[in-house]
PDB file of C-alpha atoms in Angstrom:
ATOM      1  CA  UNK A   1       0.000   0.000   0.000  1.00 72.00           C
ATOM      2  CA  UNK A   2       2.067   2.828  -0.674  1.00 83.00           C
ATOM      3  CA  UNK A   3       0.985   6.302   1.389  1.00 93.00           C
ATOM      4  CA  UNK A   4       2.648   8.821  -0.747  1.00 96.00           C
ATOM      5  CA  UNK A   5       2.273   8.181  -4.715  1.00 96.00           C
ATOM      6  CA  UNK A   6       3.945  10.359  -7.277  1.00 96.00           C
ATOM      7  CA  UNK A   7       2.236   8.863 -10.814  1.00 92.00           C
ATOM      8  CA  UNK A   8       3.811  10.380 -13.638  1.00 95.00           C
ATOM      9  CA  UNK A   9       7.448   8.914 -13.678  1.00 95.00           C
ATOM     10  CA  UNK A  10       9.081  11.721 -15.976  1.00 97.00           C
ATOM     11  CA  UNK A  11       8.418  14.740 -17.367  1.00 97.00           C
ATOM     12  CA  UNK A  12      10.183  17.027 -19.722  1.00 98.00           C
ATOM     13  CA  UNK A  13       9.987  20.844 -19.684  1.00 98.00           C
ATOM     14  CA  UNK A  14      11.552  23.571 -22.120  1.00 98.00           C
ATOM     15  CA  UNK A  15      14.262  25.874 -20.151  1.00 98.00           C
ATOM     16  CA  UNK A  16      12.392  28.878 -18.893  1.00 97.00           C
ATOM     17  CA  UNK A  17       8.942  27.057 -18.339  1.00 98.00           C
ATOM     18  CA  UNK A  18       7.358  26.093 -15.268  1.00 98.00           C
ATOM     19  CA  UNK A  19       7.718  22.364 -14.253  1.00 98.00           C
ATOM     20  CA  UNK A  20       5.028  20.806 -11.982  1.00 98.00           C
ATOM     21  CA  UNK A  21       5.930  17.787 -10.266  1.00 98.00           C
ATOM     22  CA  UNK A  22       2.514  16.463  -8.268  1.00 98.00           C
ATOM     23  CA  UNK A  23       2.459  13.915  -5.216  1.00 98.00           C
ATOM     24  CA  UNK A  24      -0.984  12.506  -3.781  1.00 98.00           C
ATOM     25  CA  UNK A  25      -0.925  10.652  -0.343  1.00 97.00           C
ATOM     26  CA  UNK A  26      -3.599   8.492   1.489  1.00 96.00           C
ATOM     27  CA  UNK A  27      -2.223   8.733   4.991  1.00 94.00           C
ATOM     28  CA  UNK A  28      -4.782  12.010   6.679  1.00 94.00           C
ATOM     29  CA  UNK A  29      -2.015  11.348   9.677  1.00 93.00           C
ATOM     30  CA  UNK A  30       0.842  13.137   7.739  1.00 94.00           C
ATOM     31  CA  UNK A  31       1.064  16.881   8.974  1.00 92.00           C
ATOM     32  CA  UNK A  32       4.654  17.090   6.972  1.00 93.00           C
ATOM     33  CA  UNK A  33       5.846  17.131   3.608  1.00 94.00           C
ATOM     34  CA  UNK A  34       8.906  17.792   1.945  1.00 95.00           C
ATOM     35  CA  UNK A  35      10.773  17.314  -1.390  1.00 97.00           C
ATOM     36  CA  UNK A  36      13.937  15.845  -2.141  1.00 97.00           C
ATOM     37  CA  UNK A  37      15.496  16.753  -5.210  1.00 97.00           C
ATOM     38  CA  UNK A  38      18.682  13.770  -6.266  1.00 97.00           C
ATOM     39  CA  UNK A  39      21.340  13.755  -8.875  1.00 96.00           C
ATOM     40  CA  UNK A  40      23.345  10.308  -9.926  1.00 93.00           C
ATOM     41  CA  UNK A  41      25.731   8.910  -8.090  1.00 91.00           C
ATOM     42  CA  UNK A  42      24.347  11.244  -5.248  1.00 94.00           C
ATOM     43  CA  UNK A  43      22.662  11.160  -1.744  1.00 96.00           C
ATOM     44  CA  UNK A  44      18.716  13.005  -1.950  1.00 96.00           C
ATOM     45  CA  UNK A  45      19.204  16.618  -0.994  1.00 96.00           C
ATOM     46  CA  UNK A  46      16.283  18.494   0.324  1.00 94.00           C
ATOM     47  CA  UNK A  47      14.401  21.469  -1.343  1.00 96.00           C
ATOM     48  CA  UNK A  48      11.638  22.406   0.436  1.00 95.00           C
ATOM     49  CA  UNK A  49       9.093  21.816   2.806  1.00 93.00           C
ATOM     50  CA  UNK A  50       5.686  22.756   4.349  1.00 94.00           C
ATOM     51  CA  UNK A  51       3.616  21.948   7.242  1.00 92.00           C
ATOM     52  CA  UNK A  52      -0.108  21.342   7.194  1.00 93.00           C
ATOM     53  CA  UNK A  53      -0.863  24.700   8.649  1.00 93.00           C
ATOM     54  CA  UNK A  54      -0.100  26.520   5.677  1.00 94.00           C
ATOM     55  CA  UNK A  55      -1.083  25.490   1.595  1.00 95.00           C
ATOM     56  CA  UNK A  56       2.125  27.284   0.468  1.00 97.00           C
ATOM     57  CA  UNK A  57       5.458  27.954   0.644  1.00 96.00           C
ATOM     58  CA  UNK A  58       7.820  29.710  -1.373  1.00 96.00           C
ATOM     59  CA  UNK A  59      11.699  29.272  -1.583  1.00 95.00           C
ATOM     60  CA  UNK A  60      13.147  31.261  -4.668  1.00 97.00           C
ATOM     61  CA  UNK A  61      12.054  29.396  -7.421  1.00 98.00           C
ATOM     62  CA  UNK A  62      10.612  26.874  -6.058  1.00 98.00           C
ATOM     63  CA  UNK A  63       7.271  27.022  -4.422  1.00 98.00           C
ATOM     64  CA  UNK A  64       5.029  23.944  -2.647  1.00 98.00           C
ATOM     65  CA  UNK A  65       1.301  23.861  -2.630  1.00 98.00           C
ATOM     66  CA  UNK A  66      -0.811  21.933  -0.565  1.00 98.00           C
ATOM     67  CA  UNK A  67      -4.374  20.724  -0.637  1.00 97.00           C
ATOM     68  CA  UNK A  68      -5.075  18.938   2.314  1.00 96.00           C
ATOM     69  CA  UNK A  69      -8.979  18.217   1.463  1.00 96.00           C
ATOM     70  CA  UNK A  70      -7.804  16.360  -2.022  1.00 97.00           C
ATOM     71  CA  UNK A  71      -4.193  15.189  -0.030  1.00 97.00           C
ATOM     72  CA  UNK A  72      -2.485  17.041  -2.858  1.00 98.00           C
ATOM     73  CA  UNK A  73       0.713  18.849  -2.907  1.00 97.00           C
ATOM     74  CA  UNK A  74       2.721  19.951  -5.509  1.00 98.00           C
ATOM     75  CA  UNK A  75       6.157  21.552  -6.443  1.00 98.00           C
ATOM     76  CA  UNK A  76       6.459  24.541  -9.267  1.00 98.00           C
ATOM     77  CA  UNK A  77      10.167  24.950 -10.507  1.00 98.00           C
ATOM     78  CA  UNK A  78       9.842  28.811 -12.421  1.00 98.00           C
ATOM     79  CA  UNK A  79      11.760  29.144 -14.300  1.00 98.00           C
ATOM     80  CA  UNK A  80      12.926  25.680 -14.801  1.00 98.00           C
ATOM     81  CA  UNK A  81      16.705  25.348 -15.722  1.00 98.00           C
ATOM     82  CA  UNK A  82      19.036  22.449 -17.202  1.00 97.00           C
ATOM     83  CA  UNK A  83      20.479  22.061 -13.822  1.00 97.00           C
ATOM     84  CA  UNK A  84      17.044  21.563 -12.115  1.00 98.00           C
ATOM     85  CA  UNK A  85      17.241  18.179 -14.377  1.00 98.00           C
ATOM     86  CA  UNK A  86      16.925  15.134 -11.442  1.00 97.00           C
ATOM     87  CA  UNK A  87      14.959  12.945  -9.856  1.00 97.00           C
ATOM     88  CA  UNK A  88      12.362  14.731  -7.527  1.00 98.00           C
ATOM     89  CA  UNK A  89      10.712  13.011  -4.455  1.00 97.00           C
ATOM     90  CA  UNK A  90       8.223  14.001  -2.652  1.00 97.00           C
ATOM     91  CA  UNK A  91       8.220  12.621   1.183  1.00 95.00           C
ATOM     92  CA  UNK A  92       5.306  12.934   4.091  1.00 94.00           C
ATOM     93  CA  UNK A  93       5.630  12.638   7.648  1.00 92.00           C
ATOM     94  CA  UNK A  94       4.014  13.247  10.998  1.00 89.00           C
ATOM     95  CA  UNK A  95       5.582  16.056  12.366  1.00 77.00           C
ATOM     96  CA  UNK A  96       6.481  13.991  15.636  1.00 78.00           C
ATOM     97  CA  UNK A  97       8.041  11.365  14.085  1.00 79.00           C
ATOM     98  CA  UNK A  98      11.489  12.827  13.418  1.00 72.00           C
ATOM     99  CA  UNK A  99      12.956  11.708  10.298  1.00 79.00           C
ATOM    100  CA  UNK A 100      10.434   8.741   9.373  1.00 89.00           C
ATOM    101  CA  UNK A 101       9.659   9.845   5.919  1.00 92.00           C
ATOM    102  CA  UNK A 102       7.371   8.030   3.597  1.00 94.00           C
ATOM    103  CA  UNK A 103       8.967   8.521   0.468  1.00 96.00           C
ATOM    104  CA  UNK A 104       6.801   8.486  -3.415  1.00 96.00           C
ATOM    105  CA  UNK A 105       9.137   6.728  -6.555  1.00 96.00           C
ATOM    106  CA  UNK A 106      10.052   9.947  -7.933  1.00 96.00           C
ATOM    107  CA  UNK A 107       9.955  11.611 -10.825  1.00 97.00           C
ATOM    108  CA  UNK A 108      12.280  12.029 -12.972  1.00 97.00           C
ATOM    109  CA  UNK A 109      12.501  15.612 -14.067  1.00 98.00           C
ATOM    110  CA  UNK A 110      14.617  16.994 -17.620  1.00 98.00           C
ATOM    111  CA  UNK A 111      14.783  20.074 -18.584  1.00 98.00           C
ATOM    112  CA  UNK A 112      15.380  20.992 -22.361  1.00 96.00           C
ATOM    113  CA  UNK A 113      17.716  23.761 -23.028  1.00 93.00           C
TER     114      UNK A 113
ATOM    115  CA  UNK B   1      27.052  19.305   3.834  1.00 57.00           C
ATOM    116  CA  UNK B   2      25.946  17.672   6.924  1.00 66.00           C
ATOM    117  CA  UNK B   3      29.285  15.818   7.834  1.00 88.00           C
ATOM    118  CA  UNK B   4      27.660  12.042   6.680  1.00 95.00           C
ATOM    119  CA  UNK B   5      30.471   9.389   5.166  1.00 96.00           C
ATOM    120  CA  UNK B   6      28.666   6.387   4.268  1.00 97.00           C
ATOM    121  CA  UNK B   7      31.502   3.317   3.494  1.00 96.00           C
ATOM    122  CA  UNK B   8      31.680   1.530   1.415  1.00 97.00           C
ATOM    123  CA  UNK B   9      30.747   3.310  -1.505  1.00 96.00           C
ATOM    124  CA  UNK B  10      30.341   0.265  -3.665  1.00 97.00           C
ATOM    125  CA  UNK B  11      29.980  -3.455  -3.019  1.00 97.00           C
ATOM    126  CA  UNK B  12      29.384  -6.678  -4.537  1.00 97.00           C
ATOM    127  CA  UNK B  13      29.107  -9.696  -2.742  1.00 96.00           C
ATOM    128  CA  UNK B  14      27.493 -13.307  -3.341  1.00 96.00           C
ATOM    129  CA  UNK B  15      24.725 -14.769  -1.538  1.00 97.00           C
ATOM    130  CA  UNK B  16      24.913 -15.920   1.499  1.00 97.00           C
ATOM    131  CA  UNK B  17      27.577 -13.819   2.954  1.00 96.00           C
ATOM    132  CA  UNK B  18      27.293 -11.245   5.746  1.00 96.00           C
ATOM    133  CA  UNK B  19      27.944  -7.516   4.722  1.00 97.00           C
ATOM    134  CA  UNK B  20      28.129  -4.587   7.232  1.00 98.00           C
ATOM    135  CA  UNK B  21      27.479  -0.900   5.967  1.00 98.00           C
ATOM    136  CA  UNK B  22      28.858   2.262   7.906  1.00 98.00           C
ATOM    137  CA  UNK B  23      27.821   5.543   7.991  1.00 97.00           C
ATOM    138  CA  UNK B  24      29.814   7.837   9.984  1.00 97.00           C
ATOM    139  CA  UNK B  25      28.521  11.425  11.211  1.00 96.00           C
ATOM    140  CA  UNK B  26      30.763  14.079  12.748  1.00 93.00           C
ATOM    141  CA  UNK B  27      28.013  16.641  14.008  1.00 88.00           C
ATOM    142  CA  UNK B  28      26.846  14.518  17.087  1.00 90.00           C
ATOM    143  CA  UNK B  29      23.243  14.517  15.905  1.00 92.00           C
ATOM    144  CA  UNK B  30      21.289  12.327  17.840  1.00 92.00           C
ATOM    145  CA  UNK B  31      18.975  10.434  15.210  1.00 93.00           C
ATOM    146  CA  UNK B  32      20.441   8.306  12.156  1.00 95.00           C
ATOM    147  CA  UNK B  33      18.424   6.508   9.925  1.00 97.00           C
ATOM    148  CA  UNK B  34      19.107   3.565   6.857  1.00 98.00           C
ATOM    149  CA  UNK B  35      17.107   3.772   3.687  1.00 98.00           C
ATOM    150  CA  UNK B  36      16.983   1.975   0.718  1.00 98.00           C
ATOM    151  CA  UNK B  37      16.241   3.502  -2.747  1.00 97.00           C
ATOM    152  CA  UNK B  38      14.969   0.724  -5.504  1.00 94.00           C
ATOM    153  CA  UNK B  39      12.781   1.481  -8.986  1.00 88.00           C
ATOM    154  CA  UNK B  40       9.169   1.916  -8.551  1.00 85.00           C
ATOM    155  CA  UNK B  41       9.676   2.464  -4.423  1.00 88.00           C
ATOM    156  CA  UNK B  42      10.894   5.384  -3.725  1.00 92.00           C
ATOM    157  CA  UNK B  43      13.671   5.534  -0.386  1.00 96.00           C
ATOM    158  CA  UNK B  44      11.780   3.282   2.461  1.00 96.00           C
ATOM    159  CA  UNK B  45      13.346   3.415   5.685  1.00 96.00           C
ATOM    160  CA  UNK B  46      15.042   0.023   7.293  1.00 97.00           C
ATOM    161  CA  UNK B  47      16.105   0.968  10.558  1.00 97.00           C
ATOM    162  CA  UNK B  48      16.824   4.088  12.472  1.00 96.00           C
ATOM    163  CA  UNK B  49      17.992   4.846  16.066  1.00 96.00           C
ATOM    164  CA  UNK B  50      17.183   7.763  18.361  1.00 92.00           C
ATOM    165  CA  UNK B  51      20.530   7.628  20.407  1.00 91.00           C
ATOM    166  CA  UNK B  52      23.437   5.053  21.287  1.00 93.00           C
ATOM    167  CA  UNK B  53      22.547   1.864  21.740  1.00 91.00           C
ATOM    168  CA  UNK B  54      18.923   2.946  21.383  1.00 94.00           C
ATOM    169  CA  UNK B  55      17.535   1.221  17.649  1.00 95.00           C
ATOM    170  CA  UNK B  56      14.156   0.780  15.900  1.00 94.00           C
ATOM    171  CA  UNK B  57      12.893  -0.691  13.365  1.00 95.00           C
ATOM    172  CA  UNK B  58      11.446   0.978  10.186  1.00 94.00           C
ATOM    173  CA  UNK B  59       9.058  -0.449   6.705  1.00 92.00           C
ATOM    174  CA  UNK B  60      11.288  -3.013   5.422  1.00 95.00           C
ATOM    175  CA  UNK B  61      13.736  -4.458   8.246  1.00 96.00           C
ATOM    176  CA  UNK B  62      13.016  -8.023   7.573  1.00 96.00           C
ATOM    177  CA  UNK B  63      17.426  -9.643   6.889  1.00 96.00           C
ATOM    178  CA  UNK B  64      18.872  -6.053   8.522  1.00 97.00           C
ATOM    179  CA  UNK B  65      20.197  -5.570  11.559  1.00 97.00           C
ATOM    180  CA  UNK B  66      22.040  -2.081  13.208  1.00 97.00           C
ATOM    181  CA  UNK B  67      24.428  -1.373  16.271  1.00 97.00           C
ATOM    182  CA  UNK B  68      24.982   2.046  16.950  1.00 97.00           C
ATOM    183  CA  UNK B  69      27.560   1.941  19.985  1.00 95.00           C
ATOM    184  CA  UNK B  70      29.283   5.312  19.117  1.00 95.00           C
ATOM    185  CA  UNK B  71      27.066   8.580  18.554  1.00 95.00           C
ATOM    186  CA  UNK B  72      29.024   8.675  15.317  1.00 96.00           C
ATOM    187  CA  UNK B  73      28.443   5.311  13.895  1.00 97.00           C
ATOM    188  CA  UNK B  74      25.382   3.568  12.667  1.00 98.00           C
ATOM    189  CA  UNK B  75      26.215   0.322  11.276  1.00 98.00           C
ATOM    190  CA  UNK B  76      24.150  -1.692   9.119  1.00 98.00           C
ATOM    191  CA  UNK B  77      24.506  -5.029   8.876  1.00 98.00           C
ATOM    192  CA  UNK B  78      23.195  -8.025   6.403  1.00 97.00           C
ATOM    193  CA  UNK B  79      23.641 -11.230   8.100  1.00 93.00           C
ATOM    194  CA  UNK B  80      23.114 -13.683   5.062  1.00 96.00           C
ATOM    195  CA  UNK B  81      22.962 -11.085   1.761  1.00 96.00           C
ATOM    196  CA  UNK B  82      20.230 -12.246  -0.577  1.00 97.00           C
ATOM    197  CA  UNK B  83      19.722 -11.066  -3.989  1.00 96.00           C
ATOM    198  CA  UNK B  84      16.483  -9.085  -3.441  1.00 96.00           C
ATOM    199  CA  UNK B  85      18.474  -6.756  -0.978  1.00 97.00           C
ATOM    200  CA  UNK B  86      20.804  -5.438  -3.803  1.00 97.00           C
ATOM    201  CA  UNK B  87      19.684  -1.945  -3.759  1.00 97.00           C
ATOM    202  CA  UNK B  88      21.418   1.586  -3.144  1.00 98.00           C
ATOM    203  CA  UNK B  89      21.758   2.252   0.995  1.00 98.00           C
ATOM    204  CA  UNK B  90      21.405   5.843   2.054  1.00 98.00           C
ATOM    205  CA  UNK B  91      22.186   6.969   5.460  1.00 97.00           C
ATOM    206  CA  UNK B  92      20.491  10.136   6.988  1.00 96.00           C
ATOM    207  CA  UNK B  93      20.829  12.502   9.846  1.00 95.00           C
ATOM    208  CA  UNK B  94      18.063  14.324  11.224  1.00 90.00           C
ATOM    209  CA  UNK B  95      18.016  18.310  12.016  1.00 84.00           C
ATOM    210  CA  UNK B  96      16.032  21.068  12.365  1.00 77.00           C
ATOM    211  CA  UNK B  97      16.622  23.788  10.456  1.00 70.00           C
ATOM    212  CA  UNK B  98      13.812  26.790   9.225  1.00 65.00           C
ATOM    213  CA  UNK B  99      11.330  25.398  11.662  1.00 62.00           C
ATOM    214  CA  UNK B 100      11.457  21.758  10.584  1.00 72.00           C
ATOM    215  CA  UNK B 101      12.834  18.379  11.297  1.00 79.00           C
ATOM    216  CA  UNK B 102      14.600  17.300   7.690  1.00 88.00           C
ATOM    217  CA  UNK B 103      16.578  14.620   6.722  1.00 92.00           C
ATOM    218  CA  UNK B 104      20.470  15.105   5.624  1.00 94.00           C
ATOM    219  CA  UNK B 105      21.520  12.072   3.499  1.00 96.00           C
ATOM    220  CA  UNK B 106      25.086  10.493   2.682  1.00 96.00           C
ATOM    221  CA  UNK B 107      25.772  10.112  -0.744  1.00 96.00           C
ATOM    222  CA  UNK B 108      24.709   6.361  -1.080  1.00 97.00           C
ATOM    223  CA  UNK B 109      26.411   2.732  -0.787  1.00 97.00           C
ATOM    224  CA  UNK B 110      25.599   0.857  -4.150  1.00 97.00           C
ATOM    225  CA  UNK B 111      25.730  -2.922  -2.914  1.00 98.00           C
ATOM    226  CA  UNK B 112      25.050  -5.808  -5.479  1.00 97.00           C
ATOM    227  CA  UNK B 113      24.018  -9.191  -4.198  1.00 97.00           C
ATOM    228  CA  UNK B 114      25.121 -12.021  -7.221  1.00 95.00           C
TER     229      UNK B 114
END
């Protein structure tokens, strides 16, 4: 049963448009979320985040929003660049369970110069 | 950077054997975790352990064990590798930072199981 499902494996985006990467989870217990952005050969480094209280949350080009009613979120990358080209995951916690993320299978994200 | 070596970085073995993972912090955090990233899963968490000596386990722990004696060290181990555990290992630190607990991840033991 997996809590946290990210269904479109890839997408590909023009530079300078906005990507959309979408995550749905089933769990109504997870009051955390966060994305992970990973290159090759690399260890998942974190993006952003946002906490149930809020539906949005901005960090440079990268914003998260979050509909808790449709257990929706979803991270906009504007403007999208070559080096924003990775795999994206989207992860969802409760907030007292330090660290115990329940991760989606990523999406794998390329942008086209 | 968030001070995490994870050794080795690559590993084959055959079935059967016993493997042991490291993953060494030098920040003193308090919580380590092991996760394993395959196709079509996503990262699921193994084990993870809230001080020394102090373990628990996580989603998929079934063939892993962990000893964490040191504050420092969080070892993984395999006891008899099968072939459905060859995967990539990451090993994470957790920290708050900007008002949240988020995980800090080594850079990833590749470990094939022939």
């Amino acid at each position: 049963d997996q809590q946290v499902k990210q269904n479109s494996p890839s997408l590909s985006v023009q530079e300078g448009r906005i990507s959309i990467l979408n995550c749905d989870y089933t769990n109504s217990m997870f009051d955390y979320f966060l994305w992970y952005k990973k290159y090759p050969a690399e260890g998942p480094t974190f993006l952003i985040s946002i906490s149930s209280i809020k539906d949005k949350n901005e960090d440079g080009r990268f914003t998260v929003f979050l509909n808790k009613s449709a257990k929706h979120l979803s991270l906009h990358i504007v403007p999208s660049q070559p080096g924003d080209s990775a795999v994206y995951f989207c992860a969802a916690s409760e907030s007292t369970s330090y660290g115990k993320l329940t991760f989606g299978q990523g999406t794998i994200l390329t942008v086209h110069p | 950077d968030a001070g995490i070596t994870q050794s080795p970085r690559h590993k084959v073995t055959e079935t059967g054997t016993p493997v042991t993972l490291r993953c060494h912090q030098t920040e003193n955090h308090r919580y380590m975790y092991w996760y394993r990233q395959d196709p079509g899963h996503g990262l699921r968490l193994i084990h993870y352990s809230y001080g020394v000596k102090d373990t628990d386990k996580g989603e998929v722990s079934d063939g892993y064990s962990v000893s964490r004696s040191k504050t420092e060290d969080f070892l993984l181990t395999l006891e008899s590798a099968t072939s459905s555990q060859t995967s990539v290992y990451f090993c994470a630190i957790s920290a708050r930072t900007g008002g949240g607990e988020k995980l800090f991840f080594g850079s990833g033991t590749q470990l094939s199981v022939l």
